[in-house]
Coordinates of C-alpha atoms in Angstrom, one line a residue:
M1062 CA 11.7 19.4 -62.3
N1063 CA 9.1 21.7 -63.2
V1064 CA 8.1 24.8 -60.4
E1065 CA 5.1 23.0 -59.5
I1066 CA 6.5 20.1 -57.7
H1067 CA 8.8 22.6 -55.7
M1068 CA 5.6 24.2 -54.6
G1069 CA 4.3 23.7 -51.3
I1070 CA 1.2 22.0 -51.1
Y1071 CA -0.1 24.2 -48.7
G1072 CA 0.8 27.1 -50.9
V1073 CA -2.1 26.3 -53.1
L1074 CA -4.3 28.4 -50.1
S1075 CA -3.3 31.5 -51.5
V1076 CA -1.7 31.1 -55.3
Y1077 CA -3.9 30.5 -58.1
M1078 CA -2.5 27.2 -60.1
I1079 CA -0.6 26.8 -63.2
R1080 CA -1.1 23.4 -63.3
I1081 CA -3.8 21.4 -60.6
D1082 CA -3.1 18.0 -62.4
L1083 CA 0.3 18.5 -60.3
L1084 CA -1.9 18.2 -57.1
Y1085 CA -4.4 15.8 -57.7
K1086 CA -1.1 13.3 -58.8
M1087 CA 0.3 14.0 -55.6
N1088 CA -3.1 13.0 -54.3
E1089 CA -3.4 10.4 -56.3
L1090 CA 0.1 9.1 -54.9
I1091 CA -0.5 9.4 -51.4
G1092 CA -3.5 7.9 -51.2
K1093 CA -2.0 4.6 -52.8
Y1094 CA 1.1 4.7 -50.7
F1095 CA -1.3 4.3 -47.2
L1096 CA -2.8 1.6 -49.5
N1097 CA 0.3 -0.1 -50.4
E1098 CA -0.3 0.3 -53.9
L1099 CA 2.7 2.4 -55.1
T1100 CA 5.0 0.9 -57.9
S1101 CA 9.2 1.7 -57.7
G1102 CA 8.3 4.5 -59.8
E1103 CA 5.9 6.2 -58.1
Q1104 CA 7.8 6.1 -54.9
G1105 CA 10.7 7.5 -56.5
Q1106 CA 8.3 10.2 -57.5
L1107 CA 6.5 10.4 -54.1
A1108 CA 9.6 11.0 -52.1
E1109 CA 11.1 13.6 -54.7
W1110 CA 7.6 15.4 -54.0
R1111 CA 8.1 15.1 -50.9
S1112 CA 11.7 16.0 -50.3
A1113 CA 11.5 19.3 -52.5
H1114 CA 9.2 21.6 -50.3
P1115 CA 8.8 21.2 -46.2
D1116 CA 5.1 22.1 -46.8
N1117 CA 4.7 18.9 -49.0
E1118 CA 6.6 16.9 -46.3
A1119 CA 4.1 18.4 -43.7
Y1120 CA 0.8 17.6 -45.7
F1121 CA 2.6 13.9 -46.1
Q1122 CA 3.1 13.9 -42.2
D1123 CA -0.5 15.0 -41.4
I1124 CA -1.7 12.1 -43.1
A1125 CA 0.5 10.2 -41.3
R1126 CA -0.5 11.3 -37.6
L1127 CA -3.8 10.7 -38.7
Q1128 CA -3.6 7.2 -38.8
E1129 CA -1.9 7.1 -35.9
C1130 CA -5.2 8.2 -34.0
K1131 CA -6.4 4.2 -34.8
V1132 CA -4.4 3.1 -31.6
S1133 CA -3.8 6.2 -29.8
R1134 CA -5.6 8.4 -27.3
E1135 CA -4.7 11.4 -28.3
V1136 CA -6.4 13.1 -31.2
N1137 CA -4.9 16.0 -33.2
L1138 CA -8.2 17.7 -35.8
N1139 CA -5.2 20.3 -36.8
A1140 CA -4.2 17.6 -39.5
F1141 CA -7.5 16.8 -40.6
I1142 CA -8.7 20.3 -40.9
R1143 CA -5.6 22.0 -43.1
V1144 CA -5.7 18.5 -45.4
N1145 CA -9.7 18.9 -45.7
Q1146 CA -9.2 22.9 -46.8
L1147 CA -6.8 22.1 -49.1
N1148 CA -8.5 19.5 -51.0
E1149 CA -11.4 21.6 -51.0
K1150 CA -9.2 24.4 -52.9
I1151 CA -8.2 22.1 -55.3
R1152 CA -12.2 21.2 -56.0
D1153 CA -12.9 24.7 -56.3
Y1154 CA -10.1 25.4 -58.3
E1155 CA -11.2 22.3 -60.8
Y1156 CA -14.9 24.1 -60.7
G1157 CA -16.3 23.1 -64.3
R1158 CA -14.5 20.4 -65.2
S1159 CA -16.7 17.4 -66.2
I1160 CA -17.5 15.4 -63.3
E1161 CA -15.9 12.0 -65.7
R1162 CA -12.4 14.0 -65.1
K1163 CA -12.9 14.5 -61.1
R1164 CA -14.2 11.2 -61.2
K1165 CA -10.9 9.8 -62.7
A1166 CA -8.3 12.2 -60.9
Y1167 CA -10.3 11.6 -57.3
Q1168 CA -9.7 7.5 -57.8
Y1169 CA -6.7 7.6 -55.2
S1170 CA -7.0 11.0 -54.6
G1171 CA -10.1 10.9 -53.1
A1172 CA -8.6 7.6 -51.2
A1173 CA -6.1 9.5 -48.8
A1174 CA -9.4 11.8 -47.6
L1175 CA -11.8 8.9 -47.3
L1176 CA -9.2 7.3 -45.2
I1177 CA -9.1 9.8 -42.9
L1178 CA -13.2 9.8 -42.6
V1179 CA -12.8 6.3 -41.6
L1180 CA -10.0 6.5 -39.1
F1181 CA -11.9 9.9 -37.4
G1182 CA -14.7 7.5 -36.6
G1183 CA -15.9 9.7 -33.9
V1184 CA -16.1 12.5 -36.0
M1185 CA -19.4 13.3 -37.8
Y1186 CA -20.5 15.1 -40.8
G1187 CA -24.2 16.4 -41.1
L1188 CA -26.8 18.5 -41.4
M1189 CA -26.9 19.0 -37.6
G1190 CA -27.5 22.9 -37.5
T1191 CA -25.7 26.0 -36.1
F1192 CA -24.9 25.7 -32.4
V1193 CA -24.4 28.7 -31.3
P1194 CA -27.1 30.2 -28.8
E1195 CA -27.3 33.6 -30.0
K1196 CA -28.6 34.0 -33.8
D1197 CA -27.7 31.7 -36.5
R1198 CA -24.4 33.0 -38.7
S1199 CA -24.2 32.9 -42.6
V1200 CA -21.3 31.5 -43.7
V1201 CA -19.4 33.2 -46.9
T1202 CA -17.3 30.3 -48.5
L1203 CA -15.2 31.4 -51.4
T1204 CA -15.2 29.0 -53.9
S1205 CA -12.5 29.6 -57.0
S1206 CA -14.0 32.7 -58.7
R1207 CA -17.6 32.1 -56.9
A1208 CA -18.7 33.1 -53.7
V1209 CA -21.9 31.4 -52.3
T1210 CA -23.3 33.6 -49.5
G1211 CA -25.7 32.4 -46.6
E1212 CA -24.3 29.0 -47.4
K1213 CA -24.2 27.0 -43.9
R1214 CA -21.3 24.6 -43.3
P1215 CA -22.0 21.6 -40.8
P1216 CA -19.9 21.7 -37.4
I1217 CA -16.8 19.6 -36.7
I1218 CA -18.4 17.1 -34.2
F1219 CA -16.3 14.6 -31.6
K1220 CA -17.8 11.9 -29.9
T1221 CA -16.1 9.2 -27.9
N1222 CA -17.5 6.2 -25.8
Q1223 CA -13.8 5.5 -24.4
P1224 CA -13.2 6.7 -20.7
Y1225 CA -11.2 9.6 -21.6
K1226 CA -10.2 11.0 -25.5
R1227 CA -8.0 14.3 -25.7
V1228 CA -8.4 16.9 -28.3
S1229 CA -6.9 19.5 -30.3
L1230 CA -9.2 22.2 -31.1
P1231 CA -7.7 24.5 -34.0
D1232 CA -5.9 26.9 -32.1
G1233 CA -4.0 24.3 -30.6
S1234 CA -5.7 24.0 -27.0
E1235 CA -6.1 20.9 -25.4
V1236 CA -9.8 19.3 -24.4
T1237 CA -10.1 16.0 -22.7
L1238 CA -13.6 14.5 -23.5
R1239 CA -15.4 12.0 -21.2
A1240 CA -17.2 8.8 -22.1
G1241 CA -20.6 9.5 -23.7
A1242 CA -19.6 13.1 -24.3
E1243 CA -20.0 15.2 -26.9
L1244 CA -18.0 18.7 -28.5
K1245 CA -19.0 20.5 -31.3
W1246 CA -17.4 23.9 -33.1
M1247 CA -17.8 25.3 -36.6
W1248 CA -15.5 25.8 -38.9
D1249 CA -14.9 29.6 -38.9
F1250 CA -14.4 28.7 -35.1
H1251 CA -11.0 31.2 -35.0
Q1252 CA -13.3 34.4 -35.6
Q1253 CA -14.9 36.9 -32.9
Y1254 CA -14.9 34.1 -30.6
R1255 CA -13.6 31.1 -30.5
T1256 CA -16.9 29.0 -29.9
V1257 CA -18.1 25.6 -28.4
R1258 CA -20.7 23.5 -27.5
L1259 CA -20.5 20.8 -24.7
K1260 CA -22.8 17.8 -24.0
G1261 CA -21.4 15.8 -21.2
E1262 CA -18.1 16.2 -19.3
A1263 CA -14.6 17.6 -20.4
F1264 CA -11.6 19.2 -18.9
F1265 CA -10.6 22.3 -20.8
D1266 CA -7.0 23.6 -21.4
I1267 CA -7.2 26.9 -23.3
K1268 CA -4.8 28.7 -24.8
R1269 CA -4.5 31.9 -24.5
D1270 CA -5.6 34.7 -26.9
E1271 CA -6.8 37.9 -25.8
A1272 CA -8.1 39.1 -29.2
H1273 CA -10.1 35.8 -29.7
P1274 CA -12.0 34.9 -26.5
F1275 CA -13.1 31.1 -26.2
R1276 CA -16.7 30.6 -25.4
L1277 CA -18.1 27.2 -24.0
Y1278 CA -21.9 26.7 -24.3
A1279 CA -23.5 23.8 -22.0
N1280 CA -27.1 24.3 -21.9
D1281 CA -28.0 27.4 -21.1
S1282 CA -25.1 28.0 -19.2
R1283 CA -21.9 30.5 -21.3
T1284 CA -18.2 30.4 -20.0
E1285 CA -15.9 32.7 -21.5
V1286 CA -12.2 32.8 -21.3
L1287 CA -8.6 34.2 -22.5
G1288 CA -6.5 31.1 -21.5
T1289 CA -7.0 29.1 -18.3
S1290 CA -7.9 25.1 -17.4
F1291 CA -11.3 24.0 -16.1
N1292 CA -13.6 21.2 -15.5
V1293 CA -17.3 21.5 -17.0
E1294 CA -19.6 18.5 -16.3
Q1295 CA -23.3 19.1 -17.9
S1296 CA -26.4 17.2 -18.0
E1297 CA -30.0 17.8 -18.9
E1298 CA -30.5 19.3 -15.4
A1299 CA -27.1 20.9 -14.5
V1300 CA -24.0 22.3 -15.3
R1301 CA -20.7 22.0 -13.1
L1302 CA -17.8 24.2 -13.7
C1303 CA -14.6 23.7 -11.7
L1304 CA -11.5 25.7 -12.0
F1305 CA -7.5 24.9 -12.2
S1306 CA -6.0 27.7 -13.5
G1307 CA -7.0 31.4 -14.6
K1308 CA -10.1 33.5 -14.3
V1309 CA -13.3 32.2 -16.1
K1310 CA -16.6 34.6 -16.5
F1311 CA -19.8 32.0 -16.3
G1312 CA -23.2 32.9 -16.5
Q1313 CA -26.5 32.1 -17.7
V1314 CA -27.5 33.2 -21.7
S1315 CA -31.0 34.4 -21.7
V1316 CA -30.8 36.8 -18.2
K1317 CA -27.7 37.3 -18.9
E1318 CA -26.0 36.8 -15.2
E1319 CA -22.5 36.1 -14.6
V1320 CA -19.9 35.6 -11.6
V1321 CA -16.4 35.4 -12.0
L1322 CA -14.4 32.2 -10.8
Q1323 CA -11.1 31.9 -9.0
P1324 CA -8.7 28.9 -9.3
G1325 CA -10.5 26.4 -6.7
Q1326 CA -13.3 27.6 -7.0
A1327 CA -16.9 25.9 -8.7
V1328 CA -20.3 26.9 -9.7
S1329 CA -23.4 25.0 -10.4
F1330 CA -26.0 26.4 -12.1
S1331 CA -29.9 24.2 -12.2
E1332 CA -31.9 24.5 -15.6
K1333 CA -35.2 23.8 -12.7
E1334 CA -34.0 26.4 -10.5
G1335 CA -32.6 28.8 -12.8
Q1336 CA -29.5 29.8 -10.2
M1337 CA -25.3 29.7 -9.9
V1338 CA -24.3 28.4 -6.4
L1339 CA -20.5 29.0 -5.7
G1340 CA -18.3 26.1 -3.9
D1341 CA -15.0 24.9 -4.0
F1342 CA -14.3 21.4 -5.1
D1343 CA -11.6 19.1 -4.7
A1344 CA -9.4 18.6 -7.4
E1345 CA -8.4 15.0 -7.6
A1346 CA -11.6 14.1 -7.6
V1347 CA -12.9 15.9 -10.2
S1348 CA -9.3 15.3 -12.5
D1349 CA -9.6 11.7 -11.3
W1350 CA -11.1 10.2 -14.9
T1351 CA -8.8 12.9 -17.1
R1352 CA -5.9 10.3 -16.6
G1353 CA -8.1 7.1 -16.8
I1354 CA -8.6 6.5 -12.8
L1355 CA -11.9 5.0 -11.3
R1356 CA -11.7 5.2 -7.4
F1357 CA -14.3 3.8 -5.1
D1358 CA -14.1 4.6 -1.4
Q1359 CA -16.3 2.6 0.4
C1360 CA -18.4 3.0 -2.4
S1361 CA -21.9 1.5 -2.1
M1362 CA -23.1 -0.7 -4.9
P1363 CA -25.7 2.0 -6.3
E1364 CA -22.9 4.7 -5.8
M1365 CA -20.6 1.8 -7.6
V1366 CA -22.9 1.8 -10.5
Q1367 CA -23.2 5.1 -11.0
K1368 CA -19.6 5.8 -11.1
L1369 CA -18.9 2.5 -13.4
N1370 CA -21.6 3.9 -15.8
K1371 CA -20.6 7.2 -15.7
H1372 CA -16.3 6.3 -16.7
Y1373 CA -17.6 3.5 -19.5
N1374 CA -21.0 5.3 -21.0
S1375 CA -22.4 1.9 -19.6
D1376 CA -25.6 1.1 -18.5
Y1377 CA -25.3 -1.4 -15.4
R1378 CA -28.5 -1.8 -13.1
L1379 CA -28.7 -3.7 -10.0
S1380 CA -31.6 -6.3 -10.0
S1381 CA -34.9 -5.0 -8.0
N1382 CA -35.4 -8.6 -6.1
E1383 CA -31.9 -8.2 -4.5
D1384 CA -31.1 -6.6 -1.3
F1385 CA -26.9 -4.8 -1.7
S1386 CA -27.7 -2.7 1.4
K1387 CA -24.3 -4.1 3.4
L1388 CA -22.0 -4.3 -0.1
K1389 CA -19.4 -1.5 -0.3
F1390 CA -16.4 -1.5 -2.2
T1391 CA -13.2 0.6 -2.0
G1392 CA -10.6 -0.1 -5.1
V1393 CA -8.7 2.0 -7.9
F1394 CA -8.3 1.1 -11.3
T1395 CA -6.4 3.1 -13.9
D1396 CA -7.3 2.5 -17.7
V1397 CA -8.6 -0.8 -17.2
P1398 CA -11.6 -2.4 -19.3
V1399 CA -14.9 -2.5 -17.9
A1400 CA -14.9 -6.5 -18.2
E1401 CA -12.0 -6.6 -15.7
V1402 CA -13.2 -4.4 -13.5
M1403 CA -16.5 -6.1 -13.1
D1404 CA -14.6 -9.3 -12.8
M1405 CA -12.5 -8.0 -10.1
M1406 CA -15.6 -6.6 -8.1
G1407 CA -17.5 -10.2 -8.7
Q1408 CA -14.4 -11.5 -6.9
V1409 CA -15.0 -9.5 -3.9
L1410 CA -18.3 -9.3 -3.4
H1411 CA -19.5 -12.0 -4.8
I1412 CA -21.8 -10.6 -7.5
K1413 CA -22.3 -11.7 -11.2
T1414 CA -23.6 -9.5 -14.6
V1415 CA -26.1 -11.1 -16.3
H1416 CA -27.2 -10.4 -19.9
H1417 CA -30.8 -10.0 -21.1
G1418 CA -31.0 -8.3 -24.1
E1419 CA -28.9 -5.3 -24.2
E1420 CA -29.8 -5.1 -20.3
K1421 CA -27.0 -5.7 -17.7
I1422 CA -28.3 -6.6 -14.8
I1423 CA -26.0 -7.2 -11.4
T1424 CA -27.3 -10.2 -9.7
K1425 CA -25.6 -11.6 -6.2
L1426 CA -23.8 -15.1 -5.8
W1427 CA -24.8 -15.5 -2.8
E1428 CA -25.3 -14.0 0.6

């Protein structure tokens, strides 16, 4: 067995390759493995390579973990980032070779990366621009012997329409996104600051790293922490932060005004009024959604529809021709599809949903 086979695949990030063809071959075999196209001989080659170095097995398991995301609410982007970085290095070492050579080599090696992108339908790559509200940053990308200065790389974007979805940041911090939420960060995430931007609502459990403070931007607000857990709800009109543990600094970027919160405190910032208001919060009510819980406590119909739409990122509305003022609902649902929730409410409240195109209109069956 030659020396290149023993080399850990992640080790290629820091060494020059004698034979890049081997890495092409291993990527090809991994791609064929997940497409169930390996021959018996190729199965033996892949098994030998996986057992030759711990890094090789780690690379294989990263791709396997991404496959599991199809049926899980747990999403770990670290594996995707490691695999993508490696494949970028492979492409960079091969810079200057013919297009036909690359096309042939990537027929299956691209299959592994393509498989990951398909599974990660919520991770969108495009020219979305930098998201840090201060000055745009230029990223220096080292590409083999080339250095492309000033090249801007697109951010990583994660969205979800599920009631909740857990995502791991590159530093191991955990974020739970609520339905309709969007989280962005740049590829150079772990630089001076660990910076993200949020639209919608999310719960953050941030690992402590005093050398790299964590910064969250939402509208014109900025939250800075070292290590803590908190919930942030962003809308076009306002931002509300509820602190569960640790300490955070919360402020308005444009006027550099900040407050320091203690656990159990909440702060709201209104875009229209431009001021911050401190208060407290009900921890259970704020965090219910992170466990898939939808709770109604003598809710009026307008309140019920508002909670329903927020939890499922849906678009139900009450019929304007009927009086729902006497109807109230109490109940708790955990990880229940919206269709089942509406069916239960229909039986209790004698209501139904009428579909007009994309509109979902709630009407009464009888008084």
